[in-house]
Amino acid sequence: MINHFEECIELLNKRGVTLDDIVECVIYLQKPYLKEINNEEIKETIISVINKREVQHAIITGINIDIASDDKVFYTKDLSKILDKDFSLYGVDEVLAYGICNLYGSIALTNFGYIDKTKPGIIGVLNKDKTRCNTFIDDIIGAIAAAAASKIAHGK
Ligand code: MG
């Protein structure tokens, strides 16, 4: 089985997201519950999440849709218009993100709902950036952070 971990990191970087940006989102979620925050542990947990095949497939699919939307290469031309506006009723971006959360149980889903509402750090930056399509990547980042935070919570 091919591991697409490096490909995923490269795709995230290409769209302006680093592992440290995701660490920041996990800290945001965990701060109220943890006495001490261990950045290295958080980073390792994020890496373990991105090492899962289903997560890699979600990252690659979502970011490729964002890129394809920027390149206007969809068969249905209106799809780029729908994605550019990130219509709140579009919803497929969130459904893809749920796929990541579902691997980590109900705490991950709750975390995702919270981070999707509050949009901390890089998620807020991506949301405000209207120069390109960030419809899928913001939810993917939120889901990875939510999954990592729940994995840490279960380990305590
Ligand atoms: Mg979105």
mmCIF file of C-alpha atoms and ligand atoms in Angstrom, residues 86 93-94 134-136 138-139, ligand 1:
data_model
loop_
_atom_site.group_PDB
_atom_site.id
_atom_site.type_symbol
_atom_site.label_atom_id
_atom_site.label_comp_id
_atom_site.label_asym_id
_atom_site.label_seq_id
_atom_site.Cartn_x
_atom_site.Cartn_y
_atom_site.Cartn_z
ATOM 1 C CA ASP A 86 -18.271 28.660 -0.266
ATOM 2 C CA ASP A 93 -16.640 20.116 2.293
ATOM 3 C CA GLU A 94 -17.916 19.476 5.805
ATOM 4 C CA ASN A 134 -10.127 27.414 0.247
ATOM 5 C CA THR A 135 -13.484 25.689 0.478
ATOM 6 C CA PHE A 136 -12.206 22.205 1.328
ATOM 7 C CA ASP A 138 -10.275 24.911 5.912
ATOM 8 C CA ASP A 139 -12.515 22.012 6.922
HETATM 9 MG MG MG B 1 -15.323 25.025 3.883
#
